[in-house]
Coordinates of C-alpha atoms in Angstrom, one line a residue:
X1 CA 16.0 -9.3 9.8
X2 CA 19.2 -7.7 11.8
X3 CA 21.2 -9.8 13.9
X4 CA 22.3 -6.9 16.1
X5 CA 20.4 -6.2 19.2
X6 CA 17.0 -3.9 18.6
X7 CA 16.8 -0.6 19.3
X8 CA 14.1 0.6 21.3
X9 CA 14.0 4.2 20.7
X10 CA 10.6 4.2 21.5
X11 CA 10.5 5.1 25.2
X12 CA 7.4 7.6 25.4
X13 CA 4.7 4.2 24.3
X14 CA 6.3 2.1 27.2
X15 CA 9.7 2.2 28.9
X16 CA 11.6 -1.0 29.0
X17 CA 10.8 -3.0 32.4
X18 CA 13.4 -3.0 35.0
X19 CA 14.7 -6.0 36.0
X20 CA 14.7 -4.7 39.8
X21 CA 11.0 -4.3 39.2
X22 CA 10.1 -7.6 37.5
X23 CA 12.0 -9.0 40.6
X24 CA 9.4 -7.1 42.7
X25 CA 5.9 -8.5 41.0
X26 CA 7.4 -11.9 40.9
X27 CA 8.5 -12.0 44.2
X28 CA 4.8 -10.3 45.2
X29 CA 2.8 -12.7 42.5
X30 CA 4.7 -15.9 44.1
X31 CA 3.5 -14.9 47.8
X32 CA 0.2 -14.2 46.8
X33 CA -2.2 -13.0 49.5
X34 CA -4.8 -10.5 49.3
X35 CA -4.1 -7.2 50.9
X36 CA -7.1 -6.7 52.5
X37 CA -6.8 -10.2 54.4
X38 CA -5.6 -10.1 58.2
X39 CA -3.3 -13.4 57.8
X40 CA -0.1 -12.5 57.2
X41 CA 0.0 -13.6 53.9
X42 CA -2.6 -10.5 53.3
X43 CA -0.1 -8.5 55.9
X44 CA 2.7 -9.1 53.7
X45 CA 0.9 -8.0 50.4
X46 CA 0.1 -4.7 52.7
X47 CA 3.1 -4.5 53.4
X48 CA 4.5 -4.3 49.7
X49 CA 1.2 -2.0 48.7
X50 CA 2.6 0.8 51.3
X51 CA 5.9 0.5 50.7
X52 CA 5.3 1.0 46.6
X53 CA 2.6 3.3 47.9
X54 CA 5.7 6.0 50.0
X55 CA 7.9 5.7 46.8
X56 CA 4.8 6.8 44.5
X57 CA 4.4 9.3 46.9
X58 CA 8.2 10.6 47.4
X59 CA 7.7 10.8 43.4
X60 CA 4.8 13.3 43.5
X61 CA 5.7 15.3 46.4
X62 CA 2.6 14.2 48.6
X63 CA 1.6 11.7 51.6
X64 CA 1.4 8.5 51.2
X65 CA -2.0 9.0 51.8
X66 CA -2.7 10.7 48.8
X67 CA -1.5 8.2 46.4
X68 CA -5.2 5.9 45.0
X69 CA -3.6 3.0 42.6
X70 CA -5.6 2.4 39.9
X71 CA -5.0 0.8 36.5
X72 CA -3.3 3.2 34.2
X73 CA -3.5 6.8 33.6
X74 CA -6.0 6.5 32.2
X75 CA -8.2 5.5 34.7
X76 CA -6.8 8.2 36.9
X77 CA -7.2 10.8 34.6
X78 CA -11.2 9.9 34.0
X79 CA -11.4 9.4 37.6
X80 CA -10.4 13.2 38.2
X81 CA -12.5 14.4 35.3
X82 CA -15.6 14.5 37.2
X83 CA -18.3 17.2 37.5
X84 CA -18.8 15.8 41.3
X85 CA -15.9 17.1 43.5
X86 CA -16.0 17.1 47.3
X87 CA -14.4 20.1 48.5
X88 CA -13.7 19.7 52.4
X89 CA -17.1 19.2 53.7
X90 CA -18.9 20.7 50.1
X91 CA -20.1 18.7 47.4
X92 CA -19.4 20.6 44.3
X93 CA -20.6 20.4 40.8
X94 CA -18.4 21.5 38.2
X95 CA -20.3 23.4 35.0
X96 CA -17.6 23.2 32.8
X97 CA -14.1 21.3 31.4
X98 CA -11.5 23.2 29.5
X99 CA -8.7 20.9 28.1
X100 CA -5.4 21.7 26.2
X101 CA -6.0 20.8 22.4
X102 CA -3.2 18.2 22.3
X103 CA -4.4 16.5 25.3
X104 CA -3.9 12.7 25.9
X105 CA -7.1 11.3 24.3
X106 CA -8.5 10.1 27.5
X107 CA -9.1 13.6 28.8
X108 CA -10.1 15.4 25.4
X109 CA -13.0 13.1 25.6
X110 CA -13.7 14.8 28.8
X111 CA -13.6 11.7 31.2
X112 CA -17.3 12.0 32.7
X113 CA -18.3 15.3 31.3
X114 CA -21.0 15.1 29.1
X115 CA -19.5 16.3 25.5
X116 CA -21.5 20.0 25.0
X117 CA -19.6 20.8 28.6
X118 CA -16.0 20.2 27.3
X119 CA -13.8 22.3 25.5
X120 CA -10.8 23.0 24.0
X121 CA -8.0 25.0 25.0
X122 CA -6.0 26.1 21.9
X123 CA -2.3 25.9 21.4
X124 CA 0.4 28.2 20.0
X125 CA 2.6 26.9 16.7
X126 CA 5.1 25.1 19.3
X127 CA 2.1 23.7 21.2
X128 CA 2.2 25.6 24.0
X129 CA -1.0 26.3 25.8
X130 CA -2.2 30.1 24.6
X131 CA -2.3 31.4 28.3
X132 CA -4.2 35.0 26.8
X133 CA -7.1 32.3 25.3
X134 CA -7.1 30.4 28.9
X135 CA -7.4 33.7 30.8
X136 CA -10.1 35.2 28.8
X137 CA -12.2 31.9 29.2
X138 CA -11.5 32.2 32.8
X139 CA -12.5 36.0 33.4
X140 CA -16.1 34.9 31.2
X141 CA -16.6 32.0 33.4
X142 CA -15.6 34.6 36.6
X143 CA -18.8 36.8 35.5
X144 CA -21.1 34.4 34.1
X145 CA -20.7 32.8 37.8
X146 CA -19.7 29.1 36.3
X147 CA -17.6 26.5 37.8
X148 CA -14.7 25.1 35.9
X149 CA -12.2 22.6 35.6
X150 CA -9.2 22.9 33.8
X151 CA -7.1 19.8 32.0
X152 CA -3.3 20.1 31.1
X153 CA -0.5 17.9 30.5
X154 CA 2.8 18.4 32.2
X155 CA 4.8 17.2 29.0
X156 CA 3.3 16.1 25.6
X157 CA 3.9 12.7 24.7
X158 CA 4.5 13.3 20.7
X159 CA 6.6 16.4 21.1
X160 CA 7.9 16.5 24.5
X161 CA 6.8 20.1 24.7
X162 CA 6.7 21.2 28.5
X163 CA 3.1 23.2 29.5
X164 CA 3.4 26.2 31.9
X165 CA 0.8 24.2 34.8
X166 CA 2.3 26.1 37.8
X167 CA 1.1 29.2 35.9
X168 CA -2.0 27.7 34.8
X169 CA -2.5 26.3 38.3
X170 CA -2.3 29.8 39.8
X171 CA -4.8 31.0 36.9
X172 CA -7.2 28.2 37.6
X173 CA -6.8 28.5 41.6
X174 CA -7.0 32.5 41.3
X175 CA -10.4 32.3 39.3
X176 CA -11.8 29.7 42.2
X177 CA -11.2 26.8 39.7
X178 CA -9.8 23.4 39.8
X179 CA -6.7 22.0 37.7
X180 CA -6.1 18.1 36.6
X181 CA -2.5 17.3 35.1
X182 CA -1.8 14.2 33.5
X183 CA 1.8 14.3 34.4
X184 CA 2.8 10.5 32.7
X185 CA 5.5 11.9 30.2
X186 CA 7.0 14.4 33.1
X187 CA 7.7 11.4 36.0
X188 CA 11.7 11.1 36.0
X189 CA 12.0 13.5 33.9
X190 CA 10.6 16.9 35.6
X191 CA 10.3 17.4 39.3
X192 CA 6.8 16.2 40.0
X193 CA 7.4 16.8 43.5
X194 CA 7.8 21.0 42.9
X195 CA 5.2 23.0 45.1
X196 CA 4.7 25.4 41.9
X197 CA 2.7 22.3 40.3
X198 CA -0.3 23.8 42.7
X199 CA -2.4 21.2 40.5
X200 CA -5.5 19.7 42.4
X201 CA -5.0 16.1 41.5
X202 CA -2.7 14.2 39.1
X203 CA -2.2 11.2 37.0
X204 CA 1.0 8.7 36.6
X205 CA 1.5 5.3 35.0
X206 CA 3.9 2.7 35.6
X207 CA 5.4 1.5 32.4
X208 CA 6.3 4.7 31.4
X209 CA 9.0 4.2 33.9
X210 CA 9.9 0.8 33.6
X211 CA 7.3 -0.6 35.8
X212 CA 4.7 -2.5 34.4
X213 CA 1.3 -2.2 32.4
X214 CA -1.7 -2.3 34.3
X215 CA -1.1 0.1 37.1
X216 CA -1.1 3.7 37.7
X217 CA -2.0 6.3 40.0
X218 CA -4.0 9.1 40.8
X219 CA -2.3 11.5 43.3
X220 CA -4.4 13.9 45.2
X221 CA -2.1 17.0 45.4
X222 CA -4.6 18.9 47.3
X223 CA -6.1 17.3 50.6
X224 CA -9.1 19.2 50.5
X225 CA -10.2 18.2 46.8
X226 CA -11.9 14.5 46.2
X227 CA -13.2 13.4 42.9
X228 CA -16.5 11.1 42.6
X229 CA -15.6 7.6 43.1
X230 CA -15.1 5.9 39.1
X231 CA -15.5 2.7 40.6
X232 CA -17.2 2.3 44.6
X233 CA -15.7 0.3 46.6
X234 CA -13.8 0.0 49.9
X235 CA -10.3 0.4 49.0
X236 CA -8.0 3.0 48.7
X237 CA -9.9 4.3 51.7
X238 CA -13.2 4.0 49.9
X239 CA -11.9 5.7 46.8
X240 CA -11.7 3.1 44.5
X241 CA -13.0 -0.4 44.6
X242 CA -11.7 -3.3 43.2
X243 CA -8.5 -5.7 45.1
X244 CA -5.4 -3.7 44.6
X245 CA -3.1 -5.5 41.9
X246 CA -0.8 -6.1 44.6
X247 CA 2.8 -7.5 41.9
X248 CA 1.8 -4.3 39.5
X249 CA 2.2 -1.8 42.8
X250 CA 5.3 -3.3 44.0
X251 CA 6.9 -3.1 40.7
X252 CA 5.5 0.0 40.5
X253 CA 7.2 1.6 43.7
X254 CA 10.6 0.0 42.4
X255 CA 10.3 2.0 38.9
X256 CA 9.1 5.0 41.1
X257 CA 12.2 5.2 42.9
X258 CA 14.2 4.8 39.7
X259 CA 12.5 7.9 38.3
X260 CA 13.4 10.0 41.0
X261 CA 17.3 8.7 40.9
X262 CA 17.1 9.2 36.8
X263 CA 16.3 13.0 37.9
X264 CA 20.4 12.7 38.0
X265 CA 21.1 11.7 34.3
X266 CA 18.9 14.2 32.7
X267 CA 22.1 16.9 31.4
X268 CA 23.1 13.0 29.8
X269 CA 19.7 12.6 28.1
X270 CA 19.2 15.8 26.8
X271 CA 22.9 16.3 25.4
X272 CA 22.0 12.7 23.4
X273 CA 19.0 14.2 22.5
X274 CA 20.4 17.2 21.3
X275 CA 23.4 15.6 19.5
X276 CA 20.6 12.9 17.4
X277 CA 18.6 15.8 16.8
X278 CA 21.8 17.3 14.9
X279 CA 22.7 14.4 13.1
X280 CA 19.4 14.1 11.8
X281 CA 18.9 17.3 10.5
X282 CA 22.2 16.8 8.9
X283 CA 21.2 14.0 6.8
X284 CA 17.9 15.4 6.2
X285 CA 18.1 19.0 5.8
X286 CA 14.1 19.4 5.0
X287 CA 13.6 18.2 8.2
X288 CA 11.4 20.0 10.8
X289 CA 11.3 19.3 14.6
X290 CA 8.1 20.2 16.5
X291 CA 8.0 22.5 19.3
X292 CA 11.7 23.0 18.6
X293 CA 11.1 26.6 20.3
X294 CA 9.3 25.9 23.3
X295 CA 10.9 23.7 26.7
X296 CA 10.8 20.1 26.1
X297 CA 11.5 17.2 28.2
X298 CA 15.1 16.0 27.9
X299 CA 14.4 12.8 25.8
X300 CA 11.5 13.5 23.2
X301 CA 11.7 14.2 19.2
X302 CA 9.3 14.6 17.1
X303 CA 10.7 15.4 13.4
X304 CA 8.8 15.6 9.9
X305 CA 10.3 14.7 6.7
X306 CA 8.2 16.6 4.4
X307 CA 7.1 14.1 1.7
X308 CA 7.9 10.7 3.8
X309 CA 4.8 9.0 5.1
X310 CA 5.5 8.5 8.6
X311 CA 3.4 5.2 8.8
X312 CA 5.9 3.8 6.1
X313 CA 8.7 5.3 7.6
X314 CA 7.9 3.2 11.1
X315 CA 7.8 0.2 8.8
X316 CA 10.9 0.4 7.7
X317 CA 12.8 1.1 10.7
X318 CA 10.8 -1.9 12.1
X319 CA 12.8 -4.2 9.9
X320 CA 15.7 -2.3 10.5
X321 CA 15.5 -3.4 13.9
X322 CA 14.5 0.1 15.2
X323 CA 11.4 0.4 17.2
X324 CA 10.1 4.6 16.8
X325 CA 6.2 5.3 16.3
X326 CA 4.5 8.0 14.3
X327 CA 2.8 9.9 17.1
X328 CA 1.3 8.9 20.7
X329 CA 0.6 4.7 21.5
X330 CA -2.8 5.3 21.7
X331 CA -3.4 6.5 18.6
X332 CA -0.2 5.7 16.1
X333 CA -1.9 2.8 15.3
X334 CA -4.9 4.2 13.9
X335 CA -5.1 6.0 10.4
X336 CA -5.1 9.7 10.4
X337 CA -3.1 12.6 10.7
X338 CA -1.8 13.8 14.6
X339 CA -4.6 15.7 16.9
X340 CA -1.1 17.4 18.5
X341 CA -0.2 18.7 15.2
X342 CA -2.7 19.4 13.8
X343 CA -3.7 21.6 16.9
X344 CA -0.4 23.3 16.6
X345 CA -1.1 23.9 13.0
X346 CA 1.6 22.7 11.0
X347 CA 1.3 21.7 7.4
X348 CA -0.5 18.8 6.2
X349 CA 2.4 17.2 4.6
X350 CA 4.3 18.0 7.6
X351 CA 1.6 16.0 9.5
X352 CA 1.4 13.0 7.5
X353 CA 5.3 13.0 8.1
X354 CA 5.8 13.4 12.4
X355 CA 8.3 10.5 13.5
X356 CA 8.8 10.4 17.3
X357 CA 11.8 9.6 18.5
X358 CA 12.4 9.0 22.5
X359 CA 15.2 7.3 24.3
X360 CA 16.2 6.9 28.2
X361 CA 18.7 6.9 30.7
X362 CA 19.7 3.8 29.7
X363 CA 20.3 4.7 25.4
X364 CA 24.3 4.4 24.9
X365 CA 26.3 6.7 22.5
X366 CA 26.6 4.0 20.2
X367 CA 23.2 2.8 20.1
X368 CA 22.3 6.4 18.9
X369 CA 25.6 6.3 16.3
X370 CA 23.8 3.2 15.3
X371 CA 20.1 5.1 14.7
X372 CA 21.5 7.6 12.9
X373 CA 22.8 5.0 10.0
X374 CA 19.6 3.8 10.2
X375 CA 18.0 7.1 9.7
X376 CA 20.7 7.9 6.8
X377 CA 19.7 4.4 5.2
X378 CA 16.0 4.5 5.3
X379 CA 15.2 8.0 4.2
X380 CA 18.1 8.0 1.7
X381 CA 15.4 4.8 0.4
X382 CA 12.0 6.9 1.1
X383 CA 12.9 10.2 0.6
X384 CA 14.2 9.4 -3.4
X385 CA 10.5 7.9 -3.7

């Protein structure tokens, strides 16, 4: 085993905790109270829930009162794939999901939508949502007089690759539609808080930005637009039931604030990116790098070396002390080739080979100096094989 200090180069599965934010569910975990209690133990735990709750919100670009806690992203994003909206006064029920092909797998599985009322949105070779294909679905759901919802991710968690969602807002909103966006890879990387993201509602987690695991949010971008309740209850202002997780909040509105002041050190990220990208490709000169074309976010790789299993290649760098994956958290650890890349319709061999590579504000020069002799030394092993 390496002596040196790991390398965590692995940011897009879960982002290293703050220490500011551990502070914040210790100090909330040793209090204790329950937030709905009028004692002032359950004051203070209010008190912690609103104040994580206005730097969730300062994030998104909303109220306060628009932020609903849950317990992941996941929950959000099945949450706000309902058929049952409430529009103002209106209940509405949706006839129809349409979800980008390389989706988080929580919303290709169409969240409450029975499966023959899902579908999928193709993708371009880079990934990119084919806004022609989403168009013509729209215009034949215009004249055959159905409701739709449509599901896209701000940033792809494999590849990085950026979706167009303030034009596929307007698409959505122009055709009488509504538009989910599952925005986890984007938060302190992209402005979440721009007005062209016209989305209806949208879904963050914590430890993707150093809080901690177990808490997310849904944020409901547009006032007027309620999804069904996934779980009744009388929290969240009878939007979700359940005692808020008062220590995963507060650490979440500590890494929320974070996210908004690493906004700042993005050119930083992006030039390290950029530079590892290089060195890589040096070394490995067969190497391809998905969605290299299209807008990514600042800190995201993925890159093939044709002929080099990925799953043997995350081995490897595991005992080098390197901690990469071979594709999204949620499904890296399961056998089988990519749903992103295959969707974007790259070569099998290619495939079977996807490495992703993702850092943060916090990766130094020299820990990437030190990658990129771990790169050299591992595929100069795998790639003779």
């Amino acid at each position: 085993m390496p002596t040196t200090q790991r390398l965590h180069f692995d940011h897009n599965a879960g982002a290293p905790v703050l220490e500011a934010a551990l502070d914040a569910a210790v100090a909330a975990a040793r209090a204790g109270g329950n937030p709905s209690s009028v004692h002032a133990e359950g004051r203070a735990a209010r008190g912690r829930i609103e104040t994580a709750c206005e730097e969730v919100a300062l994030l998104a670009g909303v109220a306060p009162a628009r932020v609903v806690f849950t317990s992941g992203a996941t929950e959000a994003n099945v949450t706000a794939l309902t058929p049952r909206l409430t529009v103002g006064r209106d209940e509405i029920v949706v006839d129809r999901l349409l979800v980008g092909a390389t989706e988080h797998p929580s919303v290709l599985s169409g969240g409450r939508f029975p499966p023959d009322r899902v579908e999928r949105l193709p993708v371009d070779g880079d990934g990119v949502l084919r806004l022609d294909r989403l168009g013509e679905r729209l215009e034949r759901a215009t004249h055959d007089g159905e409701q739709v919802m449509v599901a896209v991710q701000l940033a792809n968690s494999e590849t990085g690759v950026i979706q167009p969602v303030a034009e596929i807002a307007r698409l959505v909103r122009a055709a009488g539609g509504f538009s989910h966006c599952d925005a986890v890879q984007g938060a302190g990387r992209l402005r979440l808080d721009d007005p062209g993201l016209d989305v209806d509602t949208m879904a963050l987690s914590a430890h993707k930005i150093g809080g901690l695991p177990g808490t997310g949010a849904l944020i409901l971008r547009n006032p007027e637009v309620l999804p069904a309740a996934l779980i009744p209850g009388s929290q969240e202002a009878n939007r979700r039931g359940g005692t808020h997780a008062t220590p995963g909040i507060a650490a979440f509105g500590v890494a929320a604030a974070q996210a908004r002041r690493h906004l700042r050190e993005i050119a930083y990220v992006s030039e390290l990116r950029d530079w590892l990208e290089a060195e890589l490709r040096s070394i490995s000169s067969n190497a391809n790098v998905f969605g290299a074309a299209a807008r990514r976010i600042a800190n995201t790789s993925m890159i093939a070396v044709p002929g080099v299993s990925a799953e043997t290649a995350v081995i490897a760098f595991d005992l080098e002390g390197v901690a990469i994956s071979a594709g999204s958290a949620c499904s890296s650890g399961k056998v089988g080739p990519s749903h992103v890349a295959e969707a974007m319709g790259l070569p099998a061999d290619v495939v079977r080979s996807g490495l992703r590579i993702s850092i943060g504000p916090g990766t130094t020069r020299e820990e990437a100096e030190r990658f990129v002799a771990v790169w050299a030394r591992v595929m100069g092993r795998l790639a003779r094989k």
